[in-house]
Coordinates of C-alpha atoms in Angstrom, one line a residue:
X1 CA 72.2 2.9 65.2
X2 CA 68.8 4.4 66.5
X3 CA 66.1 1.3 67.4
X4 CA 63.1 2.3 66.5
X5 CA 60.5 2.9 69.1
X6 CA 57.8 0.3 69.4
X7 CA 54.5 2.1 68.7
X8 CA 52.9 -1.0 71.0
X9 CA 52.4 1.3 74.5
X10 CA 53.4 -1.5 77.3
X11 CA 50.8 -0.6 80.0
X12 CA 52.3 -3.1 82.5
X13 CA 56.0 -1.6 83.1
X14 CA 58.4 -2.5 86.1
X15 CA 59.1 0.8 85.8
X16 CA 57.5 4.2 84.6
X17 CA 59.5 7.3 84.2
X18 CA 58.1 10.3 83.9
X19 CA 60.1 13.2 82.1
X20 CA 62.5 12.8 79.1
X21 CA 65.3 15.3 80.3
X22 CA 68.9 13.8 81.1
X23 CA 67.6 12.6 84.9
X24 CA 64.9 10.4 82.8
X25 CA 66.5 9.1 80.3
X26 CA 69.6 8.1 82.5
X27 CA 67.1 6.8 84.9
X28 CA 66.0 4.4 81.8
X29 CA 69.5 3.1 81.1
X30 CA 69.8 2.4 85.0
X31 CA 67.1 0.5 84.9
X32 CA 67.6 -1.2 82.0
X33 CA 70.9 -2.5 82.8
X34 CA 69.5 -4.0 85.8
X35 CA 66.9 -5.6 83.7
X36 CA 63.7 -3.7 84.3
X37 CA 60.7 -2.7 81.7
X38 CA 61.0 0.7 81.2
X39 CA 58.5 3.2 79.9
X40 CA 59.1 6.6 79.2
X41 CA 57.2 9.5 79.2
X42 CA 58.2 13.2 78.1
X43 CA 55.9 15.9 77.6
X44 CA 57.9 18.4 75.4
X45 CA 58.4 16.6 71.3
X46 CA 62.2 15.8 72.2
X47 CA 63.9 14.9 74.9
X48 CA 66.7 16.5 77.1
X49 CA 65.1 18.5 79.6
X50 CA 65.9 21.9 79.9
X51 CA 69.8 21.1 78.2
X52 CA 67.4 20.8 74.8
X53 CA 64.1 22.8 75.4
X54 CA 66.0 25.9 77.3
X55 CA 69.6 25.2 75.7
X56 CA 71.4 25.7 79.1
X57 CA 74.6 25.5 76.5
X58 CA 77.2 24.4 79.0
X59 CA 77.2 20.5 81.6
X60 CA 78.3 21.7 84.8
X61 CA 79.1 18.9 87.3
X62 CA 80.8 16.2 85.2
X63 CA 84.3 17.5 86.9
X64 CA 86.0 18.1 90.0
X65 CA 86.4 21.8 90.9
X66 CA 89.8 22.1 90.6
X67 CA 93.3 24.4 90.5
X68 CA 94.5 21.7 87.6
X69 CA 93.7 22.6 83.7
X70 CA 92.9 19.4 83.1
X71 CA 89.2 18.2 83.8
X72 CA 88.7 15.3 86.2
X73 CA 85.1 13.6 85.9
X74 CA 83.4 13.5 89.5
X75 CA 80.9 10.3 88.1
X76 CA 82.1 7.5 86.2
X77 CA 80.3 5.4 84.4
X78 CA 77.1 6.4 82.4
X79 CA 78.0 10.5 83.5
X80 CA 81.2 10.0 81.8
X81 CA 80.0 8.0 78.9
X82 CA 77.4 10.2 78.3
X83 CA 79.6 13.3 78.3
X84 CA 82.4 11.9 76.3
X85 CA 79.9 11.0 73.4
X86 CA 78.5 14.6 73.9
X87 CA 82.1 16.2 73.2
X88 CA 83.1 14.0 70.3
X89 CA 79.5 14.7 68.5
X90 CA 79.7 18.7 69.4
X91 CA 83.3 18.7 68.5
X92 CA 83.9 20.5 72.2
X93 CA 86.0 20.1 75.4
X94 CA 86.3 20.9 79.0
X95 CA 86.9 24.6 79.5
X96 CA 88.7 25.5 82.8
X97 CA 87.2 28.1 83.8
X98 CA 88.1 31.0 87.3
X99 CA 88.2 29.6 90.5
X100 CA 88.5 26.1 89.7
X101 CA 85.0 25.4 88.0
X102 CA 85.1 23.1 84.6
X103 CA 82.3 22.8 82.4
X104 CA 81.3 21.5 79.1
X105 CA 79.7 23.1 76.2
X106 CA 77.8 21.3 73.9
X107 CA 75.3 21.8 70.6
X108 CA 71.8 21.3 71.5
X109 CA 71.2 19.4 68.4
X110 CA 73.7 17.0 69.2
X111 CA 72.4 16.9 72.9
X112 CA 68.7 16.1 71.8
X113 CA 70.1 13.5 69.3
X114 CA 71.8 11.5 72.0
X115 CA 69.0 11.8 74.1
X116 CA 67.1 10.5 71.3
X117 CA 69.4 6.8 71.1
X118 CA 69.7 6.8 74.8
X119 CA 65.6 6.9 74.9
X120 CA 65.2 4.5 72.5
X121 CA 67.5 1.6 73.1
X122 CA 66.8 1.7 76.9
X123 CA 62.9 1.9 77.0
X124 CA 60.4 -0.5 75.8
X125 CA 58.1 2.1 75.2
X126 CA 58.9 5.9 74.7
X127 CA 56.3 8.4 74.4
X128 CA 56.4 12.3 73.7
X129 CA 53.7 15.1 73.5
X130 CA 52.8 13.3 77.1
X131 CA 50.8 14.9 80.5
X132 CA 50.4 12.9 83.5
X133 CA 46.9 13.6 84.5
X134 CA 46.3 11.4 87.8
X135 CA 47.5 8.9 89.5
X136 CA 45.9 6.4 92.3
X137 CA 48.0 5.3 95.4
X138 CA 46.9 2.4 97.0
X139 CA 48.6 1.5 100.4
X140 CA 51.3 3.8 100.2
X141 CA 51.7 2.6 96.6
X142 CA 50.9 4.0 93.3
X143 CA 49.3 1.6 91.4
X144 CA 48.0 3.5 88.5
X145 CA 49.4 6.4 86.6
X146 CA 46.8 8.1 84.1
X147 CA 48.5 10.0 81.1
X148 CA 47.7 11.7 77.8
X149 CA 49.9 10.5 75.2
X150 CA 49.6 12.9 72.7
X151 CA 45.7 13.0 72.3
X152 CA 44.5 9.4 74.0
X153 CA 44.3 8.7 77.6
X154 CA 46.4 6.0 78.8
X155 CA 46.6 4.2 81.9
X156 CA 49.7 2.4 83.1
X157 CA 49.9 0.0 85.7
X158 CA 54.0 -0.1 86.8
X159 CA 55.5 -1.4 89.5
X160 CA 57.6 1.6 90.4
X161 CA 57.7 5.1 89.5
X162 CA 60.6 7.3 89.0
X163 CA 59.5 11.5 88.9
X164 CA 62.3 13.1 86.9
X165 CA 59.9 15.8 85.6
X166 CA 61.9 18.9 87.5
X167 CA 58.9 20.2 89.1
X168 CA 57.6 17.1 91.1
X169 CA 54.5 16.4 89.1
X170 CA 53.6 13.3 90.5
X171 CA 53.5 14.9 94.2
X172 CA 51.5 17.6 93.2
X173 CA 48.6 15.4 91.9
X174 CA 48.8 12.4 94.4
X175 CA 48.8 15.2 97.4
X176 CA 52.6 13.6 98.7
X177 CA 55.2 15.5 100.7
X178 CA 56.7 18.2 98.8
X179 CA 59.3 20.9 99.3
X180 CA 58.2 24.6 98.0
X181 CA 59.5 27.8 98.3
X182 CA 58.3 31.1 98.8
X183 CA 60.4 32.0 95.9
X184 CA 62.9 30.2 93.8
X185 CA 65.7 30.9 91.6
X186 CA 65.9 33.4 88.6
X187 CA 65.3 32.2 85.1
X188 CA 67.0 33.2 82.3
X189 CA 66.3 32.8 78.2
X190 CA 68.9 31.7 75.6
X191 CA 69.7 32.4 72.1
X192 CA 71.9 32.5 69.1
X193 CA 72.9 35.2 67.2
X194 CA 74.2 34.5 64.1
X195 CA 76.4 36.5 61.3
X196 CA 78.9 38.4 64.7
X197 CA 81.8 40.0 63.5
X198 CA 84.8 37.1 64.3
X199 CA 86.1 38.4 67.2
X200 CA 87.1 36.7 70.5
X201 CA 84.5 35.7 73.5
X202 CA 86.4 38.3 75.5
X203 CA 86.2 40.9 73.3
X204 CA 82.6 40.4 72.4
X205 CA 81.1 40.1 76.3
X206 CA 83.3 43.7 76.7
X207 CA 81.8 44.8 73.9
X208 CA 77.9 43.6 74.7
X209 CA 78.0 44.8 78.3
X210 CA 79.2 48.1 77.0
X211 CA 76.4 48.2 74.5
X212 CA 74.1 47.3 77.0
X213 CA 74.4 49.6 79.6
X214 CA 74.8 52.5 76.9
X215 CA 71.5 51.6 75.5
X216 CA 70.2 51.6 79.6
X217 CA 71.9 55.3 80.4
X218 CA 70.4 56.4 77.2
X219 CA 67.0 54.8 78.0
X220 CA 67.0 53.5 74.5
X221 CA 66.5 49.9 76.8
X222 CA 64.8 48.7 79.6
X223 CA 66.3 48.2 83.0
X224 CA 65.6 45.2 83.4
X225 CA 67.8 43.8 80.3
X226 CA 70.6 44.4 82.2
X227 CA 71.6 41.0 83.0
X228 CA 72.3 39.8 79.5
X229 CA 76.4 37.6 78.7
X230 CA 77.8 35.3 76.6
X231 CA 77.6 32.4 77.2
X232 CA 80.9 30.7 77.9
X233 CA 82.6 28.4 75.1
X234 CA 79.8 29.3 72.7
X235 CA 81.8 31.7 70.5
X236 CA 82.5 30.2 66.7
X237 CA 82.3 30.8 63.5
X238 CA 80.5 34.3 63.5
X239 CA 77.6 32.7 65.8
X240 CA 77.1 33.0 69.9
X241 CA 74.9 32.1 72.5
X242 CA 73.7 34.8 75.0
X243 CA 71.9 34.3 78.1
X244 CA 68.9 37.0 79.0
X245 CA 68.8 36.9 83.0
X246 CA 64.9 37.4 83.9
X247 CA 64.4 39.8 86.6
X248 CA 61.2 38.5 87.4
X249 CA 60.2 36.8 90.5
X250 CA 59.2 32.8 90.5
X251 CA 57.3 31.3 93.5
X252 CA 54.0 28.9 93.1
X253 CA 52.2 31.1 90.9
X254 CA 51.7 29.2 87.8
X255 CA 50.8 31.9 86.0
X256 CA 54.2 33.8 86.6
X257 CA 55.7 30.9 84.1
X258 CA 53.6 32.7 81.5
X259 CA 54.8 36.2 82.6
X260 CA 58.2 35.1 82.4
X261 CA 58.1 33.4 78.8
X262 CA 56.1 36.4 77.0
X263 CA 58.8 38.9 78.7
X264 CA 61.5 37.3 78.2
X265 CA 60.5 36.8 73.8
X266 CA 60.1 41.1 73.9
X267 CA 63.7 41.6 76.1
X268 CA 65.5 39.7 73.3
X269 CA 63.7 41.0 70.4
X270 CA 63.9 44.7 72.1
X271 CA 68.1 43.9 72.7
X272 CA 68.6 42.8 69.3
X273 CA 67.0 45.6 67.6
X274 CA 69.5 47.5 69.5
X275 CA 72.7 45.8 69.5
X276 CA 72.2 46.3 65.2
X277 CA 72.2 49.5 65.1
X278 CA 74.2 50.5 68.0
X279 CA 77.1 48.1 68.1
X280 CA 79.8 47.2 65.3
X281 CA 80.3 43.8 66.5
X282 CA 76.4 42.9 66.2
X283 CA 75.8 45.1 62.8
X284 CA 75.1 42.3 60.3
X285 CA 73.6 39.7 63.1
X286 CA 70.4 37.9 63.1
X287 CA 68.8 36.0 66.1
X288 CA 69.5 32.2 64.5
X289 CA 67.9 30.4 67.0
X290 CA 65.8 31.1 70.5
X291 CA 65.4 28.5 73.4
X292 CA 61.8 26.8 73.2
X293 CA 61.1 28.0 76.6
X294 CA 62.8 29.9 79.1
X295 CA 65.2 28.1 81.8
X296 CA 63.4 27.5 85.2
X297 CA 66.7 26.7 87.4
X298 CA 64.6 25.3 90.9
X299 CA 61.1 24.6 91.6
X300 CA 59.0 22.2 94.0
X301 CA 60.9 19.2 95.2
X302 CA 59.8 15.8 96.7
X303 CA 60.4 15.6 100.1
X304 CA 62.2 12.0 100.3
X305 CA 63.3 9.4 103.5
X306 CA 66.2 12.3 103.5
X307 CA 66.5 16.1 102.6
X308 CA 70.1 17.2 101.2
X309 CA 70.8 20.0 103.2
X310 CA 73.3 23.3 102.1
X311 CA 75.8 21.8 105.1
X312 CA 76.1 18.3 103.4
X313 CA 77.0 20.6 100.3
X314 CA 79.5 23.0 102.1
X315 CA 81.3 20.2 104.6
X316 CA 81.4 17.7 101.7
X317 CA 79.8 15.2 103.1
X318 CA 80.9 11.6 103.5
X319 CA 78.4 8.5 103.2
X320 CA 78.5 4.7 102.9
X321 CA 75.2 5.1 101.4
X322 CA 76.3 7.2 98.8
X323 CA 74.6 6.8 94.9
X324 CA 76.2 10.3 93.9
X325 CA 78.7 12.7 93.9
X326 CA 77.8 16.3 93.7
X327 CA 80.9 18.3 92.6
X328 CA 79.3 22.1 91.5
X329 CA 79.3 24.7 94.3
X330 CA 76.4 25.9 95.6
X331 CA 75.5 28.8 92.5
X332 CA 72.6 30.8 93.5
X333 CA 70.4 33.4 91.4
X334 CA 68.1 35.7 93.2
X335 CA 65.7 37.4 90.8
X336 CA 67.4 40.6 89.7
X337 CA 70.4 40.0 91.3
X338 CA 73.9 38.7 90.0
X339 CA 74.7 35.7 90.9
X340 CA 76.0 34.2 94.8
X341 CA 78.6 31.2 94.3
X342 CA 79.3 29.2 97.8
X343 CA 82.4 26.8 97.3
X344 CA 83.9 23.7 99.2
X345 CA 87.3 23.4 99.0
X346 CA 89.1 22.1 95.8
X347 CA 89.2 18.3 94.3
X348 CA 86.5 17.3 96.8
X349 CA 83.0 16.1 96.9
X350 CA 79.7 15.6 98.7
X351 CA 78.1 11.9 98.6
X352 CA 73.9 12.3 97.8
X353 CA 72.5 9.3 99.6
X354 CA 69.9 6.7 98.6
X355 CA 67.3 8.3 100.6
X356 CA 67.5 11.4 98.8
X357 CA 66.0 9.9 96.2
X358 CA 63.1 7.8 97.6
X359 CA 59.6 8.9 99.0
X360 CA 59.1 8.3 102.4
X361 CA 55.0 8.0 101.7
X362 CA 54.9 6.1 98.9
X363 CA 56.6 3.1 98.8
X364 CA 57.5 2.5 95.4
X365 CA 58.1 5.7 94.4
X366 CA 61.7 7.4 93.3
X367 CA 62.9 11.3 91.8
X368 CA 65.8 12.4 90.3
X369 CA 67.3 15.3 88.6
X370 CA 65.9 18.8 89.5
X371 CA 63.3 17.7 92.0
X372 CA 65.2 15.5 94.0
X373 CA 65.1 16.2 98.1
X374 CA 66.9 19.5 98.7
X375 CA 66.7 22.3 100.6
X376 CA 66.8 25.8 98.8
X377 CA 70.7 25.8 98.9
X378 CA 71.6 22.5 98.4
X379 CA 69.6 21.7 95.4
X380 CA 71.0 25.0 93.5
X381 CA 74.4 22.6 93.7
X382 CA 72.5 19.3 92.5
X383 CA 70.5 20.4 90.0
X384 CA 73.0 21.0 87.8
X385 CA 73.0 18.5 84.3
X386 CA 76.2 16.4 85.2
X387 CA 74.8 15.8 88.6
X388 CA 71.2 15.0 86.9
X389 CA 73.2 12.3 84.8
X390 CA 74.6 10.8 88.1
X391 CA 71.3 11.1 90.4
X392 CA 69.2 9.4 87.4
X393 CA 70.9 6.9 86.9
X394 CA 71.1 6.0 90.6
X395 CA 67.0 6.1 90.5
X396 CA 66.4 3.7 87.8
X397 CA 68.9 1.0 89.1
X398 CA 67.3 1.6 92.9
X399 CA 63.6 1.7 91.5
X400 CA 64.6 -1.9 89.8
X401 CA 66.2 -3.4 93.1
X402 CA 63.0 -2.6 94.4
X403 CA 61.1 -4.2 92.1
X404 CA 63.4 -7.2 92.2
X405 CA 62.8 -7.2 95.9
X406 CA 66.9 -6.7 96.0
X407 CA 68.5 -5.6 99.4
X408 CA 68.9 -1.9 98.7
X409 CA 72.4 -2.3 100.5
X410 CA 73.3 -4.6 97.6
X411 CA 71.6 -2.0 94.8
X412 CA 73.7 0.7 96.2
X413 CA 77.2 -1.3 95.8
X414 CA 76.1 -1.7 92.4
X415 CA 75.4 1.5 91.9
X416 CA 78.9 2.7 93.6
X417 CA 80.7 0.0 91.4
X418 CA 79.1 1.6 88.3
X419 CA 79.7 5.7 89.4
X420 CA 82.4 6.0 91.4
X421 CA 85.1 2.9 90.0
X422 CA 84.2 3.0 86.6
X423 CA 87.3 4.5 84.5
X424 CA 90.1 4.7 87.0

């Protein structure tokens, strides 16, 4: 049953997180089950992060990478709770996929819906159609956070702050450490196509790339639409998703993000148009559904007491500190490129510790998800959704040890009693 939200804003949280995607609203049930005040702030009209506004259409990082069929969850607890609601609702499973890599595909409704009941029962106030606008810091420690909640400005007072927003927001406007790039990982745009003759996924990717590069020889297509696939698991029913790679540069230009979305609506309109008239299998389609916005894989990061680094990734690394387990190789997309996978060996792991996690300037500040502290490398293994579910949840329960004044050493046992014991 969905509680609903209390339209009462609590200005006074323990905790304020801001961004609804499944970092943030895993942060929320971390702190909630630690007993915190949690509000919750997303700017988009739904929650989910980019698995709802950019329908990634498959959780990568629940599993072990692994030579066994059967899937083997990497993160207990609230990960694996999470996932196994996900699969029941979406009517899905673990697909075991080449080289070892297990994933699950989901329905974006039923994503966004979950979200939804996750939100709501573990916030005391959840807002969308929200912008953080400022935020003072006070002795190393933000003590006000100004936001727009849909058309009134709001100022909260929390005791901690958890940044799950994917492109470090808050360290933008209160001028902390950050980690940027020159240039960072491709997009891409999803969407469903709708009345495909019934054929299998195999079939159908043979027959789209073939259609594709036709239509490119032929100059009846662009270039750049090159890097267009199926998305895996996503064939049923006479309807597919397809993933549009954007060959189009991202770096700290904001106006590229607007380059990127207005290119990416013509590519698929132009492919469509094409695949109709030019392809047996597409003939009678119709574009059912397109992502609200275009994925953004990587972005700014906060820089926190510790940096992830691609050899903590690579050797697996080993902590006693450990509040995650990152399982996903190291999958990296250069603009225009196809994509560079980097594995560590089979049925292992590498630990993310609490530091990774926590500001080193501001005291009472925490990040999860996609902007968590990573170099270029490592982060294009963490940012993956199943990780996000793991590394959230491990900010809200360390945000509310903090402000419980609990010994973080005792915080993080909790924390490894919940992920890594869970369901054995």
């Amino acid at each position: 049953m969905i509680i609903p939200t209390n339209t009462h804003m609590l200005t006074t949280p323990d905790i304020l997180i801001i961004g609804g995607g499944s970092a943030g609203v895993a942060a929320a049930v971390g702190a909630k089950n630690a007993g915190s005040s949690v509000v919750l702030l997303e700017k988009n009209g739904f929650p989910g992060g980019k698995a709802t506004a950019a329908y990634v259409g498959t959780v990568c990082g629940l599993y072990y990478r692994s030579e066994n069929p059967e899937a083997k969850f990497v993160n207990h607890g609230f990960p694996e709770e999470f996932a196994l609601e996900l699969m029941r609702r979406s009517e899905s499973k673990p697909l075991f996929y080449k080289n070892g890599l297990h994933f699950l595909p989901y329905r974006q409704f039923d994503f966004m819906m979950l979200c939804d009941e996750y939100a709501q029962k573990n916030s005391d106030s959840l807002a969308l159609h929200t912008y953080i606008t400022n935020a003072v810091v006070e002795n190393n420690t933000i003590t006000c956070v100004e936001a727009m909640v849909y058309n009134k400005l709001v100022k909260l007072y929390p005791k901690a702050v958890i940044d799950t927003s994917g492109e470090a927001i808050l360290a933008s406007i209160i001028n902390s450490d950050i980690l940027k790039s020159d240039q960072y990982q491709a997009s891409a745009h999803v969407f469903l196509l709708a009345g495909i003759a019934e054929t299998s996924e195999e079939t159908l990717s043979l027959s789209l790339i073939r259609s594709i590069k036709k239509g490119i020889t032929d100059r009846h297509l662009d270039t750049r639409y090159e890097r267009i696939s199926v998305v895996p698991g996503s064939v049923r029913n006479g309807q597919a998703l397809f993933k549009l790679g954007i060959p189009i540069d991202i770096d700290n230009n904001p106006m590229h993000i607007s380059e990127i979305e207005l290119f990416s609506r013509k590519a698929i309109d132009d492919v469509i148009k094409f695949l109709k008239h030019h392809s047996d299998h597409f003939k009678n389609c119709w574009l059912a559904m397109i992502a609200p916005e275009t994925g953004v894989r990587t972005g700014p990061r906060h820089k926190g007491i510790i940096v992830l680094q691609e050899a903590d990734v690579k050797n697996s690394i080993k902590s006693n500190n450990s509040i995650a387990r990152g399982s996903w190789p190291i999958e990296y997309w250069e603009p225009g490129k196809n994509v560079a996978m980097e594995y560590f060996n089979l049925d292992d792991y590498y630990d993310i510790q609490a530091g990774v996690l926590q500001s080193e300037m501001v005291r009472n500040l925490f990040f999860a998800g996609r902007n968590l502290s990573a170099s270029d490398k490592a982060i294009a293994s963490a940012r993956v959704i199943g990780t996000c579910l793991a590394t959230g949840y491990a900010s809200g329960k360390l945000a509310a040890g903090f402000v419980k004044d609990v010994d973080q050493d005792t915080t993080v046992a909790s924390i490894q009693q919940d992920l890594f014991y869970s369901g054995k």
